[in-house]
Coordinates of C-alpha atoms and ligand atoms in Angstrom, one line a residue:
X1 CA -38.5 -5.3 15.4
X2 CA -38.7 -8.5 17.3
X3 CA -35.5 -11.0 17.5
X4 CA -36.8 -13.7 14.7
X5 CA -34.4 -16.3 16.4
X6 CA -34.5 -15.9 20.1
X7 CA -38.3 -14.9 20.7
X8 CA -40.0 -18.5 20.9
X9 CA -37.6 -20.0 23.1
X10 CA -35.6 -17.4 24.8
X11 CA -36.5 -14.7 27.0
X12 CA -34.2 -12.3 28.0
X13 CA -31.7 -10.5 25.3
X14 CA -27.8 -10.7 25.2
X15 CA -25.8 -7.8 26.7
X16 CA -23.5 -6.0 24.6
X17 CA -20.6 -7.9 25.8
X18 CA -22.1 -10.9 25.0
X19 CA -23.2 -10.1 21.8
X20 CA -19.7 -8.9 20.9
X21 CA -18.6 -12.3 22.0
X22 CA -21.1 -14.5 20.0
X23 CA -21.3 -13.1 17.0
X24 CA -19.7 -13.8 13.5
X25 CA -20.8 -10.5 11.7
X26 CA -17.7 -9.0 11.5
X27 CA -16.1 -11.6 9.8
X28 CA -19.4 -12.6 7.7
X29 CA -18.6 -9.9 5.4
X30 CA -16.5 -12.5 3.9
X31 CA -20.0 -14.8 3.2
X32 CA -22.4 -11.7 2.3
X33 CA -22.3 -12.3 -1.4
X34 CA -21.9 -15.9 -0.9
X35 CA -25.3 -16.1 1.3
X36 CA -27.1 -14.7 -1.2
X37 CA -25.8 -17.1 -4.2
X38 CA -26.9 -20.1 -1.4
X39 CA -30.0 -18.4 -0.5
X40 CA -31.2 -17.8 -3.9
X41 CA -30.5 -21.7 -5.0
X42 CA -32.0 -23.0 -1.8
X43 CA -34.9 -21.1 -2.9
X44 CA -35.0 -21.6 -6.8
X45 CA -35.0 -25.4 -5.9
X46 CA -37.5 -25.4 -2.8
X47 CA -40.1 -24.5 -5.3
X48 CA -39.0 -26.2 -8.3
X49 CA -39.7 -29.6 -5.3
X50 CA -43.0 -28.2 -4.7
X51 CA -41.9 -27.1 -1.1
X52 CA -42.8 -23.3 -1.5
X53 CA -45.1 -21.2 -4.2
X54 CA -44.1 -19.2 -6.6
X55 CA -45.5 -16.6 -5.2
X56 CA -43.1 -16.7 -2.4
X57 CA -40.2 -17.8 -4.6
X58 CA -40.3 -15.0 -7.0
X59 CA -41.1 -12.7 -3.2
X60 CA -38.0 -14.0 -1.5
X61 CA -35.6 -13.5 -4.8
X62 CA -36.7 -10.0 -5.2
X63 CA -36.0 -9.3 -1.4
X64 CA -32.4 -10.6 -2.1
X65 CA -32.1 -8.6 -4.4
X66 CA -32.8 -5.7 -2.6
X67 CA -30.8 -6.9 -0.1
X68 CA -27.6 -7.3 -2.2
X69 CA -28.1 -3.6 -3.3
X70 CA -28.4 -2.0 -0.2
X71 CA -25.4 -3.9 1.1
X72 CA -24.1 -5.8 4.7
X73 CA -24.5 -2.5 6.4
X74 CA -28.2 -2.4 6.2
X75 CA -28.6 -5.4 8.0
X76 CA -28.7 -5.4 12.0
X77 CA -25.6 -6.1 13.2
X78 CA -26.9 -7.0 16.6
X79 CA -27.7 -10.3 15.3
X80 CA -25.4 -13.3 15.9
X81 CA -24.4 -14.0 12.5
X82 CA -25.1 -12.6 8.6
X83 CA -27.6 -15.4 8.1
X84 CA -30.0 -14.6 10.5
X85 CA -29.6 -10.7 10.0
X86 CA -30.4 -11.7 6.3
X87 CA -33.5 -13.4 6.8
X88 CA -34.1 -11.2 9.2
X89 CA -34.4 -7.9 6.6
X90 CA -35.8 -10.6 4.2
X91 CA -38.6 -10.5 6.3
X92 CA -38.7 -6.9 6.3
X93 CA -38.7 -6.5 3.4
X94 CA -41.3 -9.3 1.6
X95 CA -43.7 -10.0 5.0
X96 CA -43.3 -13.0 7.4
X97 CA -45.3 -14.7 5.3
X98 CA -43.6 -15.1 2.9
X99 CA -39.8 -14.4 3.8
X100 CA -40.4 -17.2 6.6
X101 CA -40.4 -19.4 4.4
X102 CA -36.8 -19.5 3.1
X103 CA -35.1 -21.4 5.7
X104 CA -37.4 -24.6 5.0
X105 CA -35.7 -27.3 5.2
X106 CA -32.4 -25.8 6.2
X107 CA -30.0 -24.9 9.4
X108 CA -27.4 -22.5 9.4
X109 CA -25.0 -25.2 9.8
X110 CA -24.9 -26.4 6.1
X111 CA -25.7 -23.0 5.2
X112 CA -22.5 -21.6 6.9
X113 CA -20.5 -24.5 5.5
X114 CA -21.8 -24.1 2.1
X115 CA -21.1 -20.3 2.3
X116 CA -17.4 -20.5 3.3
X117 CA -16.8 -23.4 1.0
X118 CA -18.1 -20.7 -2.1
X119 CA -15.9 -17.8 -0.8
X120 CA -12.8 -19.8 -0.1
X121 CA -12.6 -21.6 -3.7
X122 CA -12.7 -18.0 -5.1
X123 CA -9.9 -17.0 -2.9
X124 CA -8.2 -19.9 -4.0
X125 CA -8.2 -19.7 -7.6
X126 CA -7.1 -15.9 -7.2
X127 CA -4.2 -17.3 -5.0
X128 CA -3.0 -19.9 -7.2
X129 CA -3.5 -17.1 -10.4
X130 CA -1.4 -15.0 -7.9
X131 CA 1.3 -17.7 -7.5
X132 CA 1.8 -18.3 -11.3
X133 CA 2.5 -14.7 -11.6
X134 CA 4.8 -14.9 -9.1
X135 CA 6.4 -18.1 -10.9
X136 CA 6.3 -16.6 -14.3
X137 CA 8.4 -13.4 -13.0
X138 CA 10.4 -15.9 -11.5
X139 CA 11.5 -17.3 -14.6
X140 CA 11.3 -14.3 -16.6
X141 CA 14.5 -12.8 -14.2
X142 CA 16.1 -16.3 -14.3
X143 CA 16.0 -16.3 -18.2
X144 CA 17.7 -12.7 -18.2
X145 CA 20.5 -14.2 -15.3
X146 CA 21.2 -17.7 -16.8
X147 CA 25.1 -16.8 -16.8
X148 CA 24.9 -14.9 -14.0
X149 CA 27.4 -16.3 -11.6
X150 CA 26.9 -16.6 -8.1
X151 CA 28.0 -18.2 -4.8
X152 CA 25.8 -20.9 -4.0
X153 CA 25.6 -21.3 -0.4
X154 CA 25.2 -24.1 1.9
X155 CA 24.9 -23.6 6.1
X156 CA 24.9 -19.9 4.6
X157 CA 28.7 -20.4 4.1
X158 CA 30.1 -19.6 0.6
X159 CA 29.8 -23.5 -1.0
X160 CA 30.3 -23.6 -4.5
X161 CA 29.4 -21.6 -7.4
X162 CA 26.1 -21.8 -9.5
X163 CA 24.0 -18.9 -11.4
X164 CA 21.3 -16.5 -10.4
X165 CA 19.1 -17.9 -12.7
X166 CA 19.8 -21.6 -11.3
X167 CA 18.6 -19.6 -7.7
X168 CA 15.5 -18.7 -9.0
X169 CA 14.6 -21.3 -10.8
X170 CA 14.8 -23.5 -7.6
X171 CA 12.6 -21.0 -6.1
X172 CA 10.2 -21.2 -9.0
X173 CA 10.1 -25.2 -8.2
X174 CA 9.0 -24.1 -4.9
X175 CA 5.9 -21.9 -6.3
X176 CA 5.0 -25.0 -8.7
X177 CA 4.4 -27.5 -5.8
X178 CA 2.7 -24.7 -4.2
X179 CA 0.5 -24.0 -7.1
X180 CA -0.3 -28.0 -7.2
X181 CA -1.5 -28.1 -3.5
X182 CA -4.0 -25.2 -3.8
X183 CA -5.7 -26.5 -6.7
X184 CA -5.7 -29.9 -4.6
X185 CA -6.9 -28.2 -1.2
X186 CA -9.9 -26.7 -3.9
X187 CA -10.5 -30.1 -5.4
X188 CA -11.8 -30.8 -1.6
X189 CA -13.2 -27.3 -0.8
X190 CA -15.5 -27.2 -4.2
X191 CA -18.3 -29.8 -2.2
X192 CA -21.2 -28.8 -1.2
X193 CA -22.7 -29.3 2.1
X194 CA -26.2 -27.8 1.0
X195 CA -29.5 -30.1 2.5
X196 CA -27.9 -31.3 5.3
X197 CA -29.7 -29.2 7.7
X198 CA -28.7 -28.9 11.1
X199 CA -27.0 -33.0 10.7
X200 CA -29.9 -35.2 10.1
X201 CA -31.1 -33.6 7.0
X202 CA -34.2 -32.7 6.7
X203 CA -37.5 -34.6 5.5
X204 CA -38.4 -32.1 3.0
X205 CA -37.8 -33.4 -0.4
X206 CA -35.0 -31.1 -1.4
X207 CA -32.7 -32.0 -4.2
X208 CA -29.8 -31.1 -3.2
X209 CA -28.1 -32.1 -6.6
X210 CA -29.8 -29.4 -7.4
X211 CA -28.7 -26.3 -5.2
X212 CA -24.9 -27.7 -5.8
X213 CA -24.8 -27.4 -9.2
X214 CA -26.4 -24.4 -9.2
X215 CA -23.4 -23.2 -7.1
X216 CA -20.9 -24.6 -8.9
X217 CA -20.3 -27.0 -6.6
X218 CA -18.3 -30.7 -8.7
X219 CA -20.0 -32.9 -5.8
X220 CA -22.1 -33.5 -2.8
X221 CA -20.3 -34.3 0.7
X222 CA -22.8 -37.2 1.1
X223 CA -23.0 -37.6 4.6
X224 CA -25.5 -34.9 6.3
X225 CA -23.4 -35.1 9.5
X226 CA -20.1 -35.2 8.0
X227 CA -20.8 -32.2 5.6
X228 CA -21.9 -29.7 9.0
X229 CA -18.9 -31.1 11.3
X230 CA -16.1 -31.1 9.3
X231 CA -13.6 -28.1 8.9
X232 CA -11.0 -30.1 7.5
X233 CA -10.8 -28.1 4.3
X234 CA -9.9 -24.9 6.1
X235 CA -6.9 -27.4 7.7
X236 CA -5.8 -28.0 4.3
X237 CA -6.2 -24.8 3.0
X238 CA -4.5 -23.1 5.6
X239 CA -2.0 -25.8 5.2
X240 CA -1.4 -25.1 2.1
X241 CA -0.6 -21.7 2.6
X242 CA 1.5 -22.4 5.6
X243 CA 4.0 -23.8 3.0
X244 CA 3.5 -21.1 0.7
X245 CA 4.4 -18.5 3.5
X246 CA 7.2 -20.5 4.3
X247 CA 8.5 -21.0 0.8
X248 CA 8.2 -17.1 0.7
X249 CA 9.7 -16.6 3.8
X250 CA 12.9 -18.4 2.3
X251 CA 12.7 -15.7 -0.7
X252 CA 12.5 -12.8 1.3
X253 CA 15.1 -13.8 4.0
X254 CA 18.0 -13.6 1.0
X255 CA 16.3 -11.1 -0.2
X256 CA 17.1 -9.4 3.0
X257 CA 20.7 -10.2 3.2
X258 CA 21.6 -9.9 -0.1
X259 CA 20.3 -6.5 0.2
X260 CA 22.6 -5.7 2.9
X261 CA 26.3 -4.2 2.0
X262 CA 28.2 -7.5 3.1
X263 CA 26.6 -9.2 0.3
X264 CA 25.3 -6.4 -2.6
X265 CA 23.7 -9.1 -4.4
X266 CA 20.5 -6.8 -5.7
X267 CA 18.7 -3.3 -4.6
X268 CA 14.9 -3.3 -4.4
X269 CA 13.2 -0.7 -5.4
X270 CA 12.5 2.5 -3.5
X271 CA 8.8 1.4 -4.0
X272 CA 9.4 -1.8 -1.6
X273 CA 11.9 -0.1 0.9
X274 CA 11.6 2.0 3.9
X275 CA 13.4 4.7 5.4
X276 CA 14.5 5.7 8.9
X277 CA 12.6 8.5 11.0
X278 CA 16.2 9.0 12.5
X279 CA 18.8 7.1 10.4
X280 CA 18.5 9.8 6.5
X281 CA 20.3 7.1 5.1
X282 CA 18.6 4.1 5.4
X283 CA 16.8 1.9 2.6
X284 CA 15.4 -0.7 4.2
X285 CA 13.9 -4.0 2.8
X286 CA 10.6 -3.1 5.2
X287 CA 8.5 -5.4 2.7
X288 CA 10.7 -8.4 2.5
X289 CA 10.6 -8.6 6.6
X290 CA 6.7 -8.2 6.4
X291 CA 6.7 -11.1 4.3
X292 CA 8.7 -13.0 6.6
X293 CA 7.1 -11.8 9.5
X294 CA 3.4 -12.4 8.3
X295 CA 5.3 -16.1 8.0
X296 CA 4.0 -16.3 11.5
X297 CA 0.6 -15.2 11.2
X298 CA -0.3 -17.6 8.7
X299 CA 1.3 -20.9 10.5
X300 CA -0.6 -19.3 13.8
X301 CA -3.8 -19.3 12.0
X302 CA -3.4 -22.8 10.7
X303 CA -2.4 -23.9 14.4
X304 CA -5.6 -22.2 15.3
X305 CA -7.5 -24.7 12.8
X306 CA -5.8 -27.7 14.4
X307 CA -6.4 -27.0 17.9
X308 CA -10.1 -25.7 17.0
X309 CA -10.6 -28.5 15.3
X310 CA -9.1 -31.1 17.7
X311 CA -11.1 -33.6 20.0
X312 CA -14.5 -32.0 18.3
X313 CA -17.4 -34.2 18.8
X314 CA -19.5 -34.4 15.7
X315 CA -21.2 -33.0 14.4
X316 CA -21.9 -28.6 14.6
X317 CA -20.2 -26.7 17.4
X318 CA -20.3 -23.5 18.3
X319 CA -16.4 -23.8 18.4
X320 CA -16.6 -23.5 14.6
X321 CA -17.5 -20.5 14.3
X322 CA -13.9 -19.0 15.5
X323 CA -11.9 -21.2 12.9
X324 CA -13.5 -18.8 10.0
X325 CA -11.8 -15.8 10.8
X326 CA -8.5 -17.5 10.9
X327 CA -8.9 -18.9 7.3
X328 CA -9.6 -15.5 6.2
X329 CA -7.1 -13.7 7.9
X330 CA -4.0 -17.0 6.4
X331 CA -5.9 -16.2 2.7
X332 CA -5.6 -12.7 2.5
X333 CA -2.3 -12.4 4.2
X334 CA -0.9 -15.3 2.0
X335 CA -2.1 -13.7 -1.3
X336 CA -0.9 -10.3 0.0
X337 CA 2.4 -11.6 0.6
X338 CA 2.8 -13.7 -2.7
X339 CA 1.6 -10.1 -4.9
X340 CA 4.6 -8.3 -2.7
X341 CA 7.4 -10.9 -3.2
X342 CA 6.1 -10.9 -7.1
X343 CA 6.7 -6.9 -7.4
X344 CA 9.8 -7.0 -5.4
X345 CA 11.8 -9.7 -7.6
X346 CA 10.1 -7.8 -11.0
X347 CA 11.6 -4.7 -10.1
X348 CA 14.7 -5.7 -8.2
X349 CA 17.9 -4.3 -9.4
X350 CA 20.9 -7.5 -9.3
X351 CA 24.5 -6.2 -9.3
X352 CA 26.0 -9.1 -11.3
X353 CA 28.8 -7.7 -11.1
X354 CA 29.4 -8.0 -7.1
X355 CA 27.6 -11.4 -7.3
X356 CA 30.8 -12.9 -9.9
X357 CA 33.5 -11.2 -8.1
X358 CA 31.8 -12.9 -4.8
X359 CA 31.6 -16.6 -6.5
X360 CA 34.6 -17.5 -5.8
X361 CA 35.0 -16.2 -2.9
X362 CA 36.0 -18.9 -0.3
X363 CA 37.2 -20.9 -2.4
X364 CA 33.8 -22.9 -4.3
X365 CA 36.1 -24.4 -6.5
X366 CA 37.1 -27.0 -4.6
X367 CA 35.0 -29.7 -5.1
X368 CA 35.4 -29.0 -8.9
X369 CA 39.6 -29.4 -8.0
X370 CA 38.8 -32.7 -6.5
X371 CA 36.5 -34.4 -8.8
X372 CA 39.2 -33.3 -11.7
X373 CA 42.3 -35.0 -9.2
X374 CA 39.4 -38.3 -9.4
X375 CA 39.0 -38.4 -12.8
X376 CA 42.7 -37.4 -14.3
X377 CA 45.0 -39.0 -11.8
X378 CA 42.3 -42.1 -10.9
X379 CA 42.8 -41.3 -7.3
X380 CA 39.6 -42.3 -4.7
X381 CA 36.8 -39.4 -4.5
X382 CA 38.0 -39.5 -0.5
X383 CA 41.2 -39.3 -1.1
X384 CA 41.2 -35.7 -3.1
X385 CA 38.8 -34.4 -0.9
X386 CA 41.7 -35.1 1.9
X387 CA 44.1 -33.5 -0.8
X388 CA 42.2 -30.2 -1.6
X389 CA 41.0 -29.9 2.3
X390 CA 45.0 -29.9 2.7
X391 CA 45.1 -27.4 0.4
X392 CA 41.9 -25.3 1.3
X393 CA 44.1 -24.2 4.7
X394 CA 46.2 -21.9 2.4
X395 CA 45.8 -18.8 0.7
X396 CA 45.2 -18.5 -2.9
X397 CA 44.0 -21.0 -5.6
X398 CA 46.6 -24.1 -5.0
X399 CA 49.2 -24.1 -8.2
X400 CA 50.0 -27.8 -9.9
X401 CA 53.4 -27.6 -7.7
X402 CA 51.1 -27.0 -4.5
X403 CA 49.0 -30.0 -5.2
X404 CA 52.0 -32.5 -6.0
X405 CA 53.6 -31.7 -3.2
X406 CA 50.5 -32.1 -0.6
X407 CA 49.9 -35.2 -3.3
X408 CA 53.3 -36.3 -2.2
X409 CA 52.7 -35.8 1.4
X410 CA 49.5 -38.2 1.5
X411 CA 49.6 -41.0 -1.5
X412 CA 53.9 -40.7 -1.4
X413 CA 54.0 -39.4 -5.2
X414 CA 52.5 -36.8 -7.2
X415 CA 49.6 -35.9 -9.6
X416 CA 51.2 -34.2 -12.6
X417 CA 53.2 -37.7 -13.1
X418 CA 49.4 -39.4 -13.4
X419 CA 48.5 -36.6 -16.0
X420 CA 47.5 -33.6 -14.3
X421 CA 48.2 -29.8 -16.1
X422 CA 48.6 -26.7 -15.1
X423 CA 45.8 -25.6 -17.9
X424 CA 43.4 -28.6 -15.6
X425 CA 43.9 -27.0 -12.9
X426 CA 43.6 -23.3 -14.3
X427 CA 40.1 -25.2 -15.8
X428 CA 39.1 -26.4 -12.4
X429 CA 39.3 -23.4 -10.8
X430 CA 37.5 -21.3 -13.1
X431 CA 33.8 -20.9 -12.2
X432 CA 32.5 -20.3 -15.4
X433 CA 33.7 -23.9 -16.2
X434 CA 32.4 -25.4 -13.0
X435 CA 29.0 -24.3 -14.0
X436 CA 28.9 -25.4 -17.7
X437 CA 30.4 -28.9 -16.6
X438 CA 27.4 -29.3 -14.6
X439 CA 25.0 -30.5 -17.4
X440 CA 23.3 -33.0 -15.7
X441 CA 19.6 -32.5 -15.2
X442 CA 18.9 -29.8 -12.8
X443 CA 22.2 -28.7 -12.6
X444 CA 23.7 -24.8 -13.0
X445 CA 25.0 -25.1 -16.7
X446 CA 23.1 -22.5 -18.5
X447 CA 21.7 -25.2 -21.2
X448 CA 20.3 -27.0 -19.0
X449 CA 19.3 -23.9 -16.7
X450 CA 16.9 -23.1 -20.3
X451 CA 15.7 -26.2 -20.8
X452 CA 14.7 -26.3 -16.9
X453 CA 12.7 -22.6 -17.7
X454 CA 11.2 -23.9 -20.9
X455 CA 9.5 -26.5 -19.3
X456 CA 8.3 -24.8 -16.0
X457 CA 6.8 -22.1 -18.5
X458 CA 5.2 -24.9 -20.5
X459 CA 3.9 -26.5 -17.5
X460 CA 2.7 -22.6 -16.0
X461 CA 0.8 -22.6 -19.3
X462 CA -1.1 -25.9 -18.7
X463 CA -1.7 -24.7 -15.3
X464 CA -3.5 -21.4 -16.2
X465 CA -5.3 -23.6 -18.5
X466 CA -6.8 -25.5 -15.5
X467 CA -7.3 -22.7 -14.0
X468 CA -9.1 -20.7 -16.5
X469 CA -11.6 -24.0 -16.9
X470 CA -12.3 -24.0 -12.8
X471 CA -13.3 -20.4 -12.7
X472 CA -15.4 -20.9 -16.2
X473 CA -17.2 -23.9 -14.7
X474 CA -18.2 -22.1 -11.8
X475 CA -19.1 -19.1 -13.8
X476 CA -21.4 -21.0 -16.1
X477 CA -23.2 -22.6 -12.7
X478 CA -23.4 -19.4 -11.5
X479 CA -25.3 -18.2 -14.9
X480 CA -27.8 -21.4 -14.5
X481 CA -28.7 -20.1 -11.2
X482 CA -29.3 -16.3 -12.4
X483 CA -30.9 -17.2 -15.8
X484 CA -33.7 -19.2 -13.5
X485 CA -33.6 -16.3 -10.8
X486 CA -34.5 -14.0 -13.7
X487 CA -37.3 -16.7 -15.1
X488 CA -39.1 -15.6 -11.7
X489 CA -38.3 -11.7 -11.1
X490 CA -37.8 -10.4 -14.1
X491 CA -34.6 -8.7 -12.4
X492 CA -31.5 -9.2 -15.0
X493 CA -29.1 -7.4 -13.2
X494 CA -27.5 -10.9 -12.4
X495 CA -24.0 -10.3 -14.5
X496 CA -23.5 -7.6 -11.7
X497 CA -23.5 -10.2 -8.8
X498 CA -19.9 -10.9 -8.3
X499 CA -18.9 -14.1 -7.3
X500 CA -18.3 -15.3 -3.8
Ligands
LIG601 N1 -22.1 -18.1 12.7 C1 -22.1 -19.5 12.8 C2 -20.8 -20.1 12.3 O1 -20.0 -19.4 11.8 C3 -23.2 -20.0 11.9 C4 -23.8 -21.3 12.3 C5 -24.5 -21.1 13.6 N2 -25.2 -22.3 14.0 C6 -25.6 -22.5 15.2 N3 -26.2 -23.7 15.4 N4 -25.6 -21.6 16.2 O2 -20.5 -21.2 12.6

């Protein structure tokens, strides 16, 4: 079989070596089922404009379907990329005559675009159904923890003390910004390049209002230029996971040391731990380093997209080509990482008990001592905070005869004459008090810490309903397209095709 792309203007054939370094295939496996979706529009609408006969419409969707059935491997992978294999065994298949006809009015460079645009919004949807899942078992522990004590930590150091659901939930806040920037990066991926050609367009009267509503596109990038050049989209998306890997990263470092015996916070499950091939002892938290470590493959594949993308004249380069595989490789290790983290906090096993007895460690109390000394005796904030530091050097929680003699020391007179107990200092001290004191919005106190779950779950809800109508809208595109492709083949197999 002769090369359909090479044999009118080139003459000799690439070398294995530099076929291996040209072509795409082995990450077009991505854009298989994709190609098809675009190739079957492109072709619906090239004869509903009058551009090809039916003849050759009904030809071509019946080779795609054969296609589709016998799968990528069919198709010669000596070819550069999976749309010119494609056509290639579409050729095959139905006869020159009528195959050849296909690519009318198009360039692989909108049909690339419009391919990775269709896979990637899939992948997103899944991710951000992935990271609610991951916020919902967020807040299902925090609403089983939400007097749970716990040192809360600041430069890692014990700092004062909260709850383990308060912990989560802030990690839950995390996974809701996440959630918000996906469905924003897909707000910009969902636009379909489709007609633009190689740049100029083309002078064949497509419609391409047509083709991107039969994908399931919500708009046209209008400019023909723009919509080939521009990888932007993969930026933001990769962006976008960036932060979610690094929001993850966060959860799986303390997941790490509170794992460890110094801290006994929680166990994983043996499901998410390792062993030693020396060391019979060890459980090790294998999975929560992966997730940290794939940290690093995700922010190297988004600095990938920047440099790729950097200093690019307009509009198609080759160069583009190598910025796919990096968007695939950030998507799948991003969802990857948030399904782990989900099954690892689901199933992790949280020794409250070494968490409260390690609250007050280091004394948290403190600034709870202080602001009591600022609102019973009416000293300044900065002054109390010199008072309990005073006191902070010594062992043990500071007695009411402690703090009027350091009292003394500083202001020349003590606190108990300005109203100050022993049962307010006994108060201050006591972390179960600290935490309920702190009722203000956001804060530890477990009322609060309940109203805080309530409406994250409430606002989870309203996201899954956003999401269910973005996958349903695409879906019902999707069912245009095959209800038409039936209208000409006959062929209603179409609920098979999966999406993407
Ligand atoms: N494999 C190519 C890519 O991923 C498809 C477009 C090729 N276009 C071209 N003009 N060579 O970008």
């Amino acid at each position: 079989m002769s090369d359909i792309l090479r044999r009118g203007r080139l003459s000799s054939t690439p070398d294995e070596d530099m076929i291996g370094f040209t072509s795409s295939m082995s990450a077009d496996k991505w854009i298989f089922e994709a190609d098809i979706l675009v190739d079957m529009a492109h072709t619906v609408m090239l004869h509903e404009q009058g551009i090809i006969k039916e003849k050759d419409c009904t030809g071509i969707l019946k080779g795609l379907f054969t296609i589709r059935e016998e799968g990528i491997e069919r198709l010669d992978h000596s070819y550069e990329d999976i749309h010119i294999s494609l056509e290639s065994r579409l050729i095959d298949i139905v006869g020159e005559d009528t195959g050849g006809r296909m690519h009318s009015g198009r360039s692989r460079n909108d049909e690339v675009a419009t391919c990775i645009r269709i896979r990637l919004r899939d992948e997103l949807l899944a991710l951000a159904e992935e990271l609610l899942e991951l916020r919902t078992t967020l807040l299902e522990k925090a609403s089983g923890n939400t007097e749970t004590l716990m040192p809360g930590f600041t430069h890692l150091q014990h700092a004062q003390p909260t709850t383990f659901a308060h912990h989560l939930v802030a990690h839950s806040n995390a996974i809701g910004r996440d959630i918000e920037r996906v469905i924003a990066a897909f707000s910009r991926v969902n636009r379909c390049p489709l007609g633009s050609a190689a740049f100029a367009s083309t002078g064949f009267g497509l419609d391409r209002n047509r083709t991107a509503s039969l994908l399931g596109f919500d708009s046209l990038l209008g400019n023909s230029m723009d919509a080939v050049s521009t990888r932007d989209f993969l930026i933001e998306s990769a962006s976008a996971m960036g932060n979610i890997m690094v929001n993850l990263s966060r959860m799986a470092e303390e997941i790490i040391i509170w794992s460890s015996p110094e801290f006994s916070f929680i166990e994983l499950d043996d499901m998410y731990a390792s062993t030693s091939s020396i060391m019979p002892q060890k459980k090790n938290p294998d999975s929560a380093e992966l997730v940290r470590g794939k940290t690093g493959t995700v922010i190297g594949a988004l600095m990938a997209l920047l440099s790729l993308c950097k200093a690019l004249p307009l509009s198609y380069n080759r160069d583009l080509q190598e910025a796919t595989p990096n968007m695939w490789r950030a998507v799948e290790t991003t969802r990857s990482a948030v399904r782990i983290t989900r099954g690892m906090i689901a199933s992790m096993k949280v020794d409250t008990a070494s968490m409260a007895e390690k609250s007050v460690i280091g004394f948290t109390t403190a600034t709870e001592l202080a602001d009591t000394l600022v609102r019973v005796a009416g000293i300044p904030f900065r002054t109390a905070h010199q008072i309990v530091g005073v006191l902070a050097r010594e062992s043990g929680n500071p007695t009411l005869a402690r703090i009027d003699a350091v009292a003394c020391s500083i202001l020349g007179e003590g606190l108990s004459s300005r109203g100050l107990t022993d049962a307010m200092v006994k108060e201050a001290l006591d972390p179960v008090m600290n935490i309920s004191k702190r009722a203000i919005t956001g804060g530890p106190a477990p009322d609060e810490v309940r109203r805080a779950i309530k409406m994250q779950r409430e606002e989870a809800g309203r996201v899954q309903e956003i999401l269910e109508d973005m996958n349903s809208k695409i879906e019902e595109s999707l069912k245009q397209l095959f209800i038409e492709v039936e209208e000409y083949t006959g062929n209603t197999t179409y609920p098979q095709v999966t999406r993407g």
